[in-house]
Short mmCIF file of C-alpha atoms and ligand atoms in Angstrom, two decimals:
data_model
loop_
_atom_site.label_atom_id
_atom_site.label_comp_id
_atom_site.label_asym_id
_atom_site.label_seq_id
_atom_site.Cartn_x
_atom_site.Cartn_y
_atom_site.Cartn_z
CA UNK L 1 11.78 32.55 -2.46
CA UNK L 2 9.87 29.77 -4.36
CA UNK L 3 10.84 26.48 -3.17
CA UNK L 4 10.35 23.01 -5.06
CA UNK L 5 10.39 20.21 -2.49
CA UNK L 6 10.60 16.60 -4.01
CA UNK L 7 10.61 12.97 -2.81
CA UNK L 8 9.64 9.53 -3.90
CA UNK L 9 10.28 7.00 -1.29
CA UNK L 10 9.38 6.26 2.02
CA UNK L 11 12.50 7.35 4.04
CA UNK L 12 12.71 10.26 1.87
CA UNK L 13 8.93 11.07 2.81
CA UNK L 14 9.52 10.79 6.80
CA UNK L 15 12.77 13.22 6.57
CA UNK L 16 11.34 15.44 4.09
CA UNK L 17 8.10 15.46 6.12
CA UNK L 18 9.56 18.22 8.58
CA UNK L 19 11.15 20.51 6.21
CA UNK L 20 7.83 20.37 4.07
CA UNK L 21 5.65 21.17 7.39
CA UNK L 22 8.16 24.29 8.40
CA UNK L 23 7.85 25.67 5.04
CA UNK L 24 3.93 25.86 5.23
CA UNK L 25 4.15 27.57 9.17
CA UNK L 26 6.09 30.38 7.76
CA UNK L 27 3.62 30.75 5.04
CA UNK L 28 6.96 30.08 2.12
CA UNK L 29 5.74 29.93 -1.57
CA UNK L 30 6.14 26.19 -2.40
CA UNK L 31 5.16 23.21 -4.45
CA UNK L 32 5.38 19.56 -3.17
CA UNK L 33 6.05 17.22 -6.28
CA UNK L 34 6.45 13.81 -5.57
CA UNK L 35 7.70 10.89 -8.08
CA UNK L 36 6.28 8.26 -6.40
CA UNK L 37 9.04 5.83 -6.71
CA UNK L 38 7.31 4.18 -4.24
CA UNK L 39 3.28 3.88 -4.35
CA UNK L 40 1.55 2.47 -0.88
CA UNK L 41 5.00 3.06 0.83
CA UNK L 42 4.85 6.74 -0.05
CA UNK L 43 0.99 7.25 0.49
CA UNK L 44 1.47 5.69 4.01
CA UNK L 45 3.92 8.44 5.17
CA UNK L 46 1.69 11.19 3.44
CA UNK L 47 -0.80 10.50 5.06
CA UNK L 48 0.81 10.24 8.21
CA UNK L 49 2.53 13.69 7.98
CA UNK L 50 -0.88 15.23 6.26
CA UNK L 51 0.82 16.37 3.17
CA UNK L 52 -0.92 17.48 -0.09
CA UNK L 53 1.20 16.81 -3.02
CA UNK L 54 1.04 19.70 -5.48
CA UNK L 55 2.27 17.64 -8.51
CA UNK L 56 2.50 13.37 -8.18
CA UNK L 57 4.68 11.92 -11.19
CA UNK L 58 3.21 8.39 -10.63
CA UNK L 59 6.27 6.62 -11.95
CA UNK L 60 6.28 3.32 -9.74
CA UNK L 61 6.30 -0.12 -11.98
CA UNK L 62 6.29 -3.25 -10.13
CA UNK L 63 9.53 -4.77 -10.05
CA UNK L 64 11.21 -1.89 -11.63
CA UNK L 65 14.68 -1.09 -12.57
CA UNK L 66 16.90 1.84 -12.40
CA UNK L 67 17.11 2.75 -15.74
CA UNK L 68 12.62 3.06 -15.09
CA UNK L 69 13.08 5.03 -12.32
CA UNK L 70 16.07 7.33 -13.15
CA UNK L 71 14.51 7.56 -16.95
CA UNK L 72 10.90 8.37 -16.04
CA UNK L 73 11.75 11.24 -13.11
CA UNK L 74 14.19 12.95 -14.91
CA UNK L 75 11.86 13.11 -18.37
CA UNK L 76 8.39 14.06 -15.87
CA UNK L 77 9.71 16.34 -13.21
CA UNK L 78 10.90 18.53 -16.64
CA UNK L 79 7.86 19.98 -17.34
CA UNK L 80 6.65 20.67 -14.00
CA UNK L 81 9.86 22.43 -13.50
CA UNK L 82 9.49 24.71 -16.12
CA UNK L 83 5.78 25.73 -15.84
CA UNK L 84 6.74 26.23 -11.48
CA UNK L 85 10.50 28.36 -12.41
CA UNK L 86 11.26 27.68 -8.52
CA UNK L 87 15.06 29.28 -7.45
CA UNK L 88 15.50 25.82 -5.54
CA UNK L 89 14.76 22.55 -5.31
CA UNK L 90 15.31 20.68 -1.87
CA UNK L 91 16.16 16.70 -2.38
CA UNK L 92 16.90 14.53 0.26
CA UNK L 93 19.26 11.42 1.02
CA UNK L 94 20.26 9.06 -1.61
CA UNK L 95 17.78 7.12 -3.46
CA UNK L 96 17.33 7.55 -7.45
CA UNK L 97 14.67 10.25 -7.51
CA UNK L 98 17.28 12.19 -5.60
CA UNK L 99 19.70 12.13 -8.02
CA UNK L 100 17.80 12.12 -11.39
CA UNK L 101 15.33 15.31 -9.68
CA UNK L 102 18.57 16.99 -9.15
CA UNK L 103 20.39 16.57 -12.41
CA UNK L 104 16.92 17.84 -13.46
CA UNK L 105 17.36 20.55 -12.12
CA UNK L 106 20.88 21.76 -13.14
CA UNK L 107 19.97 20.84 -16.78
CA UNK L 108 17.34 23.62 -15.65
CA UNK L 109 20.06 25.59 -14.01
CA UNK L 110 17.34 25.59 -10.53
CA UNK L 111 20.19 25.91 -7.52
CA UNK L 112 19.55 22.20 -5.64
CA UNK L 113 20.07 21.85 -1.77
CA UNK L 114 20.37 17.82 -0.47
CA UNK L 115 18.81 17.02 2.55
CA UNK L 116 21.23 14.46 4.71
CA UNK L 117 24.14 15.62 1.93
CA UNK L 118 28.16 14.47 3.06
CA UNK L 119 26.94 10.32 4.17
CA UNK L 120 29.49 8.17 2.28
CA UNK L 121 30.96 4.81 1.96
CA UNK L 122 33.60 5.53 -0.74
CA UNK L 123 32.33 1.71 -1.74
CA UNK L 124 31.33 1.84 -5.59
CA UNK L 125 28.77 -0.85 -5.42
CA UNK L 126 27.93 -0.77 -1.24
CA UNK L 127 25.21 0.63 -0.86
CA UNK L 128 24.40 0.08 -4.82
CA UNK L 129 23.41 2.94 -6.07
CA UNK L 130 22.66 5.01 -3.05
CA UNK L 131 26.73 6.00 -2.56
CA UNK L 132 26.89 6.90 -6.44
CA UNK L 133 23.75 8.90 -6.29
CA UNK L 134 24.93 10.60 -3.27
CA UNK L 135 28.72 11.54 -4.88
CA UNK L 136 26.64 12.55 -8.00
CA UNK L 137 23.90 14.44 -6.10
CA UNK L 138 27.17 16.59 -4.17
CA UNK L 139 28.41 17.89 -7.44
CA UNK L 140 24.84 18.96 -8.59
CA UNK L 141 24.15 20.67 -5.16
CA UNK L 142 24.36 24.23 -4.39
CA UNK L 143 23.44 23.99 -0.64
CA UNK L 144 24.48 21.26 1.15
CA UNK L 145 22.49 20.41 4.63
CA UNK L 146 24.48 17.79 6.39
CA UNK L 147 23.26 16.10 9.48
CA UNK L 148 26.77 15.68 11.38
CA UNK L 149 30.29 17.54 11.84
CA UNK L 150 31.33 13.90 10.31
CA UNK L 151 29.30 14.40 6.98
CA UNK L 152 30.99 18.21 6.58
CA UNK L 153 34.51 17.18 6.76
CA UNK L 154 33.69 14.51 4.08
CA UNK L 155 32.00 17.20 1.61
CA UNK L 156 35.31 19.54 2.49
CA UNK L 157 37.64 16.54 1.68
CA UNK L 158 35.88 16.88 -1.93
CA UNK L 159 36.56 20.35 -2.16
CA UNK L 160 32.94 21.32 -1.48
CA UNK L 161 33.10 25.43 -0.77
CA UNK L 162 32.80 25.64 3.38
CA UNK L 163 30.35 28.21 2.75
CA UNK L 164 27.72 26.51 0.87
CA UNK L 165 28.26 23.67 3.66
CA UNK L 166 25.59 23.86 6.76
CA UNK L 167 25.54 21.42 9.76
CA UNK L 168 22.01 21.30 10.31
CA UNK L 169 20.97 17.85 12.15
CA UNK L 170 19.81 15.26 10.67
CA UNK L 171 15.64 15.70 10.14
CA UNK L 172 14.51 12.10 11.02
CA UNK L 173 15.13 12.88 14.33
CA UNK L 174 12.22 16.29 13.70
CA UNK L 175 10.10 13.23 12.62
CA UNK L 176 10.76 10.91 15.21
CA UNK L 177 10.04 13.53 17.81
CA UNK L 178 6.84 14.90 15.78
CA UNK L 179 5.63 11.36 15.70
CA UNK L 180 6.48 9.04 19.00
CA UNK L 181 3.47 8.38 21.19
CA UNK L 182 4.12 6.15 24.37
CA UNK L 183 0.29 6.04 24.58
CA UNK L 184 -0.42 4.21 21.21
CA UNK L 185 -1.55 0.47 21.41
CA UNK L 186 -1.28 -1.87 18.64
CA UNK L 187 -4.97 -3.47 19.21
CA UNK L 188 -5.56 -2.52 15.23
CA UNK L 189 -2.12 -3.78 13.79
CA UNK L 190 -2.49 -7.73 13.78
CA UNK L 191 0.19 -7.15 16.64
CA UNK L 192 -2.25 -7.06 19.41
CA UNK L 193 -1.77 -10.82 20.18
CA UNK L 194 1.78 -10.09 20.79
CA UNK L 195 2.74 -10.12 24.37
CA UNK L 196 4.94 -7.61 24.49
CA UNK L 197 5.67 -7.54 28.42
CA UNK L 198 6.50 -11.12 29.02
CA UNK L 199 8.11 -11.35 25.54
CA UNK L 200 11.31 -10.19 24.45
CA UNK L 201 10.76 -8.40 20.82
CA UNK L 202 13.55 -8.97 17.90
CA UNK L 203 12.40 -5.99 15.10
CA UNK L 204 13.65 -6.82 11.34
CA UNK L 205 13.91 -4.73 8.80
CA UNK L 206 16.18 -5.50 5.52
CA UNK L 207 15.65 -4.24 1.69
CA UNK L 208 18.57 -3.06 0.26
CA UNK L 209 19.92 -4.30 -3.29
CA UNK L 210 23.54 -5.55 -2.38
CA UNK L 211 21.65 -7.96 -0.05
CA UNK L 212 20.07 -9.73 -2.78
CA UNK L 213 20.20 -13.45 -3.18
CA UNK L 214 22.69 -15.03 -0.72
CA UNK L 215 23.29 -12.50 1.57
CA UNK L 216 19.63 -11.84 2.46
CA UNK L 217 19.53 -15.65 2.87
CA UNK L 218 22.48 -15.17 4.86
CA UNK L 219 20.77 -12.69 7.08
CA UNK L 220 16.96 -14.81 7.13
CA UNK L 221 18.37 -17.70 8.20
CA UNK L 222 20.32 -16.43 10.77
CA UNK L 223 17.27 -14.90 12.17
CA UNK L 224 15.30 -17.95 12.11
CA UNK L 225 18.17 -19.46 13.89
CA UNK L 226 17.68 -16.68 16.66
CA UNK L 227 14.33 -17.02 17.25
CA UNK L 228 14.51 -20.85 17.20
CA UNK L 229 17.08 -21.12 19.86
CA UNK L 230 15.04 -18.72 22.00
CA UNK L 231 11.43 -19.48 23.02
CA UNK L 232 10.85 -15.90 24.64
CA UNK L 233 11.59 -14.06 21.50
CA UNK L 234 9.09 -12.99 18.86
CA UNK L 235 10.25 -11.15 15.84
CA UNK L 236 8.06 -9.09 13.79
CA UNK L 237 9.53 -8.30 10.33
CA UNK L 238 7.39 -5.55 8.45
CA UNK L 239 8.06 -6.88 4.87
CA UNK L 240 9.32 -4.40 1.96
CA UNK L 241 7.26 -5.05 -0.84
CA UNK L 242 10.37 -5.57 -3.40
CA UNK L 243 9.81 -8.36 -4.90
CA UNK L 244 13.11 -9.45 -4.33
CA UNK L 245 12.58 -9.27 -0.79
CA UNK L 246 9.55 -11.09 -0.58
CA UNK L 247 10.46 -14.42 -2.02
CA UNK L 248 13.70 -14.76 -0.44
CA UNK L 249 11.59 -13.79 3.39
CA UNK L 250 8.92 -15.87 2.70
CA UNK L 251 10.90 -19.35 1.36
CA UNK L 252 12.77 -19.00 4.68
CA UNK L 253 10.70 -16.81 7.19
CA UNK L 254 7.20 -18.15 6.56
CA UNK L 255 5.46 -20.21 8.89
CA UNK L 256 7.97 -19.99 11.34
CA UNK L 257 6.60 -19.95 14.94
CA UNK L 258 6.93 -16.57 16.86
CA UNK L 259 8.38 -15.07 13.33
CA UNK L 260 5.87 -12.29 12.31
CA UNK L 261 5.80 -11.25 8.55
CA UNK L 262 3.51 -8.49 8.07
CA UNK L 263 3.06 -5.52 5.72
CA UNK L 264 5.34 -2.33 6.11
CA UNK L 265 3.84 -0.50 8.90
CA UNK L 266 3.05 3.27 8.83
CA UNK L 267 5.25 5.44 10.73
CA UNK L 268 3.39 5.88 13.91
CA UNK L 269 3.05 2.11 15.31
CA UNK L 270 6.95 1.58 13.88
CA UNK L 271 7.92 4.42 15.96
CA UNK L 272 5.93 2.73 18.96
CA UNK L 273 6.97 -0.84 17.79
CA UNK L 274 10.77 0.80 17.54
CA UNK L 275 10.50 1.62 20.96
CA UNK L 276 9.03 -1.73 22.66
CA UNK L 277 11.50 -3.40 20.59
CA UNK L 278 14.62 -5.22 22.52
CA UNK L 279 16.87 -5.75 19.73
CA UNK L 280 16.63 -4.31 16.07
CA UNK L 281 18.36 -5.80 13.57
CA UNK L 282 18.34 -3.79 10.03
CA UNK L 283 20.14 -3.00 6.51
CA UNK L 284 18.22 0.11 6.87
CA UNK L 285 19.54 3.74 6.91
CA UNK L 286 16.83 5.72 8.43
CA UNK L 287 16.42 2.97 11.60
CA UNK L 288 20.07 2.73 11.70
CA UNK L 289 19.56 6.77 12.82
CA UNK L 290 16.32 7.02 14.88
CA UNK L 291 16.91 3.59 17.13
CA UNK L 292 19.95 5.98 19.12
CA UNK L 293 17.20 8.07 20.41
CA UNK L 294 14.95 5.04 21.52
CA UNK L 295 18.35 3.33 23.47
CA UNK L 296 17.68 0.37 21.22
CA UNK L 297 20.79 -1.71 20.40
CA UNK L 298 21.15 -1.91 16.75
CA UNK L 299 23.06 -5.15 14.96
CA UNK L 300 23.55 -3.11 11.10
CA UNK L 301 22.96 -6.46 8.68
CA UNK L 302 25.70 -4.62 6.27
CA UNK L 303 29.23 -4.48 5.04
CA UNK L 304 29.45 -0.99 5.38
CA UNK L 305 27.51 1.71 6.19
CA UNK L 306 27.90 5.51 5.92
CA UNK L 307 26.41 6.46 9.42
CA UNK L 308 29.25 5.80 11.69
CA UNK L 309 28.19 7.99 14.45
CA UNK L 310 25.83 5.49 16.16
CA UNK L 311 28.86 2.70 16.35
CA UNK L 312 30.80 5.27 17.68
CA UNK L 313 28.44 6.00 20.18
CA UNK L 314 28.49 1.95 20.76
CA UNK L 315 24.90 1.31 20.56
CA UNK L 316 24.46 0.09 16.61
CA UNK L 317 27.49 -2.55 15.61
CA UNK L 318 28.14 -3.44 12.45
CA UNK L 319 27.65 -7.57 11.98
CA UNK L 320 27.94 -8.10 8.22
CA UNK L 321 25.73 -10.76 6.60
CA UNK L 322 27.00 -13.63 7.08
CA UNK L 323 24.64 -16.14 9.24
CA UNK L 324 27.04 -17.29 11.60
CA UNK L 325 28.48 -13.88 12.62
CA UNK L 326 24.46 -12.37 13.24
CA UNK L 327 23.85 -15.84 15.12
CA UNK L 328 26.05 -14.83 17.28
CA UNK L 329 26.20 -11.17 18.02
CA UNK L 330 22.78 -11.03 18.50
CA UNK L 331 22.80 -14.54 20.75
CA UNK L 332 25.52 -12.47 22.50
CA UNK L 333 22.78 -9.70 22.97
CA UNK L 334 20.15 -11.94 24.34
CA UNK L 335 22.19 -14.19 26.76
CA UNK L 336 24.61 -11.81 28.46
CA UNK L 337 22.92 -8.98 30.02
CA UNK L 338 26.42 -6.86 30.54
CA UNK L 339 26.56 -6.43 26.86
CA UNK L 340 23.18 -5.82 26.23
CA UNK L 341 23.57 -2.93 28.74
CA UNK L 342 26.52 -1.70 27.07
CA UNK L 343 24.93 -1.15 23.73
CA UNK L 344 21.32 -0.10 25.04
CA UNK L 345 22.00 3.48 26.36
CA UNK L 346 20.70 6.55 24.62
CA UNK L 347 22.35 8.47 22.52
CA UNK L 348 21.72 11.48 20.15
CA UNK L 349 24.76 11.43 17.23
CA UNK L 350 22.42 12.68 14.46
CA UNK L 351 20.36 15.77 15.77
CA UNK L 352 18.17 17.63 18.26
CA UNK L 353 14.86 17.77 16.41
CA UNK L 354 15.45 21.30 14.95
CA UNK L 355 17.24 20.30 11.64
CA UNK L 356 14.29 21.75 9.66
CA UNK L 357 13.86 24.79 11.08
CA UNK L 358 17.73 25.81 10.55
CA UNK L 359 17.34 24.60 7.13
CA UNK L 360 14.43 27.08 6.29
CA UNK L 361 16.52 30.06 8.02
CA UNK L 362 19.34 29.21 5.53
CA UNK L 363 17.43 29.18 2.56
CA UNK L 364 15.60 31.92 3.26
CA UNK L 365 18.89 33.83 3.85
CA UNK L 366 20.71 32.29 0.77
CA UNK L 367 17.82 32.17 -1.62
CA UNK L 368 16.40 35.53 -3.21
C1 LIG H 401 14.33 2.33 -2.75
C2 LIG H 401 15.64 3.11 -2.88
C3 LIG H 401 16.55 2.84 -1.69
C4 LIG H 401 15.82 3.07 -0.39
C5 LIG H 401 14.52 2.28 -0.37
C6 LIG H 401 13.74 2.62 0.88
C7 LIG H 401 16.60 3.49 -5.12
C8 LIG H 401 17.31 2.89 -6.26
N1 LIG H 401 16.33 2.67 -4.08
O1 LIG H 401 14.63 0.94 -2.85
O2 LIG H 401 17.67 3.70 -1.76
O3 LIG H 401 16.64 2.66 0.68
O4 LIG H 401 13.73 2.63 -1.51
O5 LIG H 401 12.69 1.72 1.11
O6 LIG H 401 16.28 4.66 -5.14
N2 LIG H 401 7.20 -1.50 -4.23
C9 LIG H 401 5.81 -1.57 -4.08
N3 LIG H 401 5.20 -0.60 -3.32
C10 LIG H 401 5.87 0.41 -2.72
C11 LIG H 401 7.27 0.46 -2.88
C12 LIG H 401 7.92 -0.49 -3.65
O7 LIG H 401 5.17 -2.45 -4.59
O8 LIG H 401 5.26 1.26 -2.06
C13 LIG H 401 7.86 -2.55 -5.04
C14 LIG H 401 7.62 -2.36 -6.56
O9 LIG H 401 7.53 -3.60 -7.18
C15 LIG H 401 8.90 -1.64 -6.99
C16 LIG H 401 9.92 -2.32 -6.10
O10 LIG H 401 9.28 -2.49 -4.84
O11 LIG H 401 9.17 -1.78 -8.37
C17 LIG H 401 11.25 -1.61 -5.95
O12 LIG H 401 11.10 -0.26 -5.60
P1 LIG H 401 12.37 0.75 -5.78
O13 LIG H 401 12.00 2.11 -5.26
O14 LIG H 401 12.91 0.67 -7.14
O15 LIG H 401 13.48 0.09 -4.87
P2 LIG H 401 13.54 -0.13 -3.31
O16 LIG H 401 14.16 -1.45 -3.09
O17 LIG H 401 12.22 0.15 -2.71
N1 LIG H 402 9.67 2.55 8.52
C1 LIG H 402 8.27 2.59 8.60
N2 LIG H 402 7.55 1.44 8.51
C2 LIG H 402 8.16 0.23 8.35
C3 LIG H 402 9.58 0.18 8.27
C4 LIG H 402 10.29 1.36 8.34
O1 LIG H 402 7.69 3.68 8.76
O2 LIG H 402 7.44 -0.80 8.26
C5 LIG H 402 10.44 3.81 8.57
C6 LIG H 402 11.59 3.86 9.55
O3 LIG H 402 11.18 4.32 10.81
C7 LIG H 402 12.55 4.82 8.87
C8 LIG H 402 12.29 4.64 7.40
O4 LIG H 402 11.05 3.96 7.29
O5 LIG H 402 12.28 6.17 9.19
C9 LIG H 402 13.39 3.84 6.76
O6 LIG H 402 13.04 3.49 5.47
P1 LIG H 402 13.78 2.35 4.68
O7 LIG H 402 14.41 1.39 5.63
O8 LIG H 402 12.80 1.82 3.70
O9 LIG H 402 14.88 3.13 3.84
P2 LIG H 402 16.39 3.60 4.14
O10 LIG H 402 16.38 4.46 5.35
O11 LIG H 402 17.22 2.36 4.29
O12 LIG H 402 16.76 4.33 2.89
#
């Protein structure tokens, strides 16, 4: 088996991470090709998982659009392709490079197996374009890894073939559980003035595109409100570096007292940071899945989301955008300690830590 493992994005780097460090223990023939979609974001989580890209396609713009990113992996992932002839190519999750790497490949007729495959939101434009590039990524795929019994019934319910269908785990929690370290300290992260015993710590994290404009004003100002109305709460809010992002956080975040904008962290102190959080309010996917394993209540700053295990398990809730509604779930979550007890217990709906290792077994038995 020759295996082509690609990724472009942060989250994609941190769940790929795993599968890319069990191929290299078993000594698989492989090449790592990333797109960089995302430049320091990507580098960061490199580093952090000491990987060695074989091929890097370099593609980030600042400020870019999909038609950049979807134009410029498909065209420079084609020649690397055809000078490597892998028999698969492993994407994971849901961003662009996901989908334009694997239509890539079946223009190349390379057999594709998704990472995290089956997540869905049946919601056209929510999350726009991760659900499309998911629904579009399924009917490229040839082996489909999904992290839940959940994400396998929805990839039957599409008439996916059961036996190209494998419940694996989902790898973030590999990561998480490669990477947490009760002993770190953040002396070195412009945290270390923090007082994270006496204080109670709100963590932000927020990015996506359908939260543009007035609902991520919705969501900033309803944080401000929350920190405002509560003088032994600091919130640290690593920024994404979309520019989109930035503005709207800094016209209504900056200067703030006990509001901390800083720069996205790398995965080590977020894991940490994660962990000595109280209360994590995000629009993220990946958080939305590794906070269960830290017991860390989770308000999701979404209309939808795709990952319905951890509000089953009743410690993420879904609160929408809207700044009234966040005001007061998470007030809710800070005044009465019943409920924060209710959502704050630990849970595991989205793996064991072994998702990469049963992902190698299968390709090596399904791959020739
Ligand atoms: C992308 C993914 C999204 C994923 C998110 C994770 C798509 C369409 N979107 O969204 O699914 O949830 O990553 O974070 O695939 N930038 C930098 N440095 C970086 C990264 C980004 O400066 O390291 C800036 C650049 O100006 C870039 C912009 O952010 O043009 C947008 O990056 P892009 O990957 O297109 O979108 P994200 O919002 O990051
Ligand atoms: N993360 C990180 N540093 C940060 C913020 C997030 O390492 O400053 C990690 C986080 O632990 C998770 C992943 O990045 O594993 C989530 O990425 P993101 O929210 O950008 O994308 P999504 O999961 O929404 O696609």
């Amino acid at each position: 088996m020759k295996a082509a493992v690609v990724f472009g994005t942060r989250p994609e780097a941190i769940k790929m991470a795993p599968v890319v460090k069990e191929i290299e223990r078993r000594g698989i023939d492989h090449v790592v090709i990333v797109t960089a979609q995302h430049r320091e974001m990507l580098d960061q989580k490199l580093d952090a998982f000491d990987i060695e890209p074989h091929y890097d396609l370099n593609i980030m713009r600042h400020n870019q659009d999909l038609f950049h990113v979807t134009a410029a992996v498909l065209n420079d992932i084609k020649p690397v392709l055809e000078k490597e002839q892998p028999n698969v190519l492993l994407v994971q999750g849901d961003t662009t490079t996901t989908f334009a790497a694997s239509l890539a490949s079946f223009y190349l007729k390379i057999p594709v197996g998704h990472v995290e495959a089956g997540l869905r939101t049946w919601n056209k434009f929510d999350p726009f374009p991760e659900e499309i590039n998911r629904q579009l990524t399924t009917r490229l795929t040839d082996f489909h890894f999904a992290p839940t019994n959940w994400a396998k019934q929805n990839l039957l319910n599409e008439g996916v073939k059961p036996d190209n269908i494998f419940v694996t785990g989902n790898t973030v929690i590999d990561a998480l559980l490669m990477i947490v370290d009760p002993t770190y300290t953040f002396a070195g992260d412009g945290l270390g003035r923090i007082d994270f015993e006496e204080k109670r710590i709100i963590l932000l994290t927020s990015h996506r595109r359908e939260n543009f404009g007035e609902p991520m004003v919705g969501i900033f100002s309803a944080c401000r409100q929350l920190v405002e109305q509560n003088a032994d709460v600091e919130m640290i809010y690593p920024v994404h570096p979309n520019p989109n992002v930035q503005k709207i956080a800094k016209d209504i975040l900056s200067g703030v007292p006990r509001v901390h904008l800083i720069k996205p962290m790398e995965y080590r102190p977020f894991v940490q940071l994660m962990n000595k959080s109280y209360l994590i309010l995000t629009d993220s996917g990946g958080v939305q899945e590794e906070a269960p394993t830290l017991g860390k209540p989770v308000l999701v700053l979404r209309k939808t989301t795709e990952r319905p295990e951890a509000i089953e398990a009743g410690t993420a809730k879904l609160v929408g955008t809207d700044r009234d509604t966040i005001v007061r779930e998470g007030q809710r979550l800070l005044s009465d300690a019943n409920a924060y007890r209710e959502m704050a217990t630990k849970a595991n709906p989205y793996g064991d830590g072994k998702a990469a290792g049963r992902i190698v077994d299968i390709l090596l038995s399904r791959c020739p």
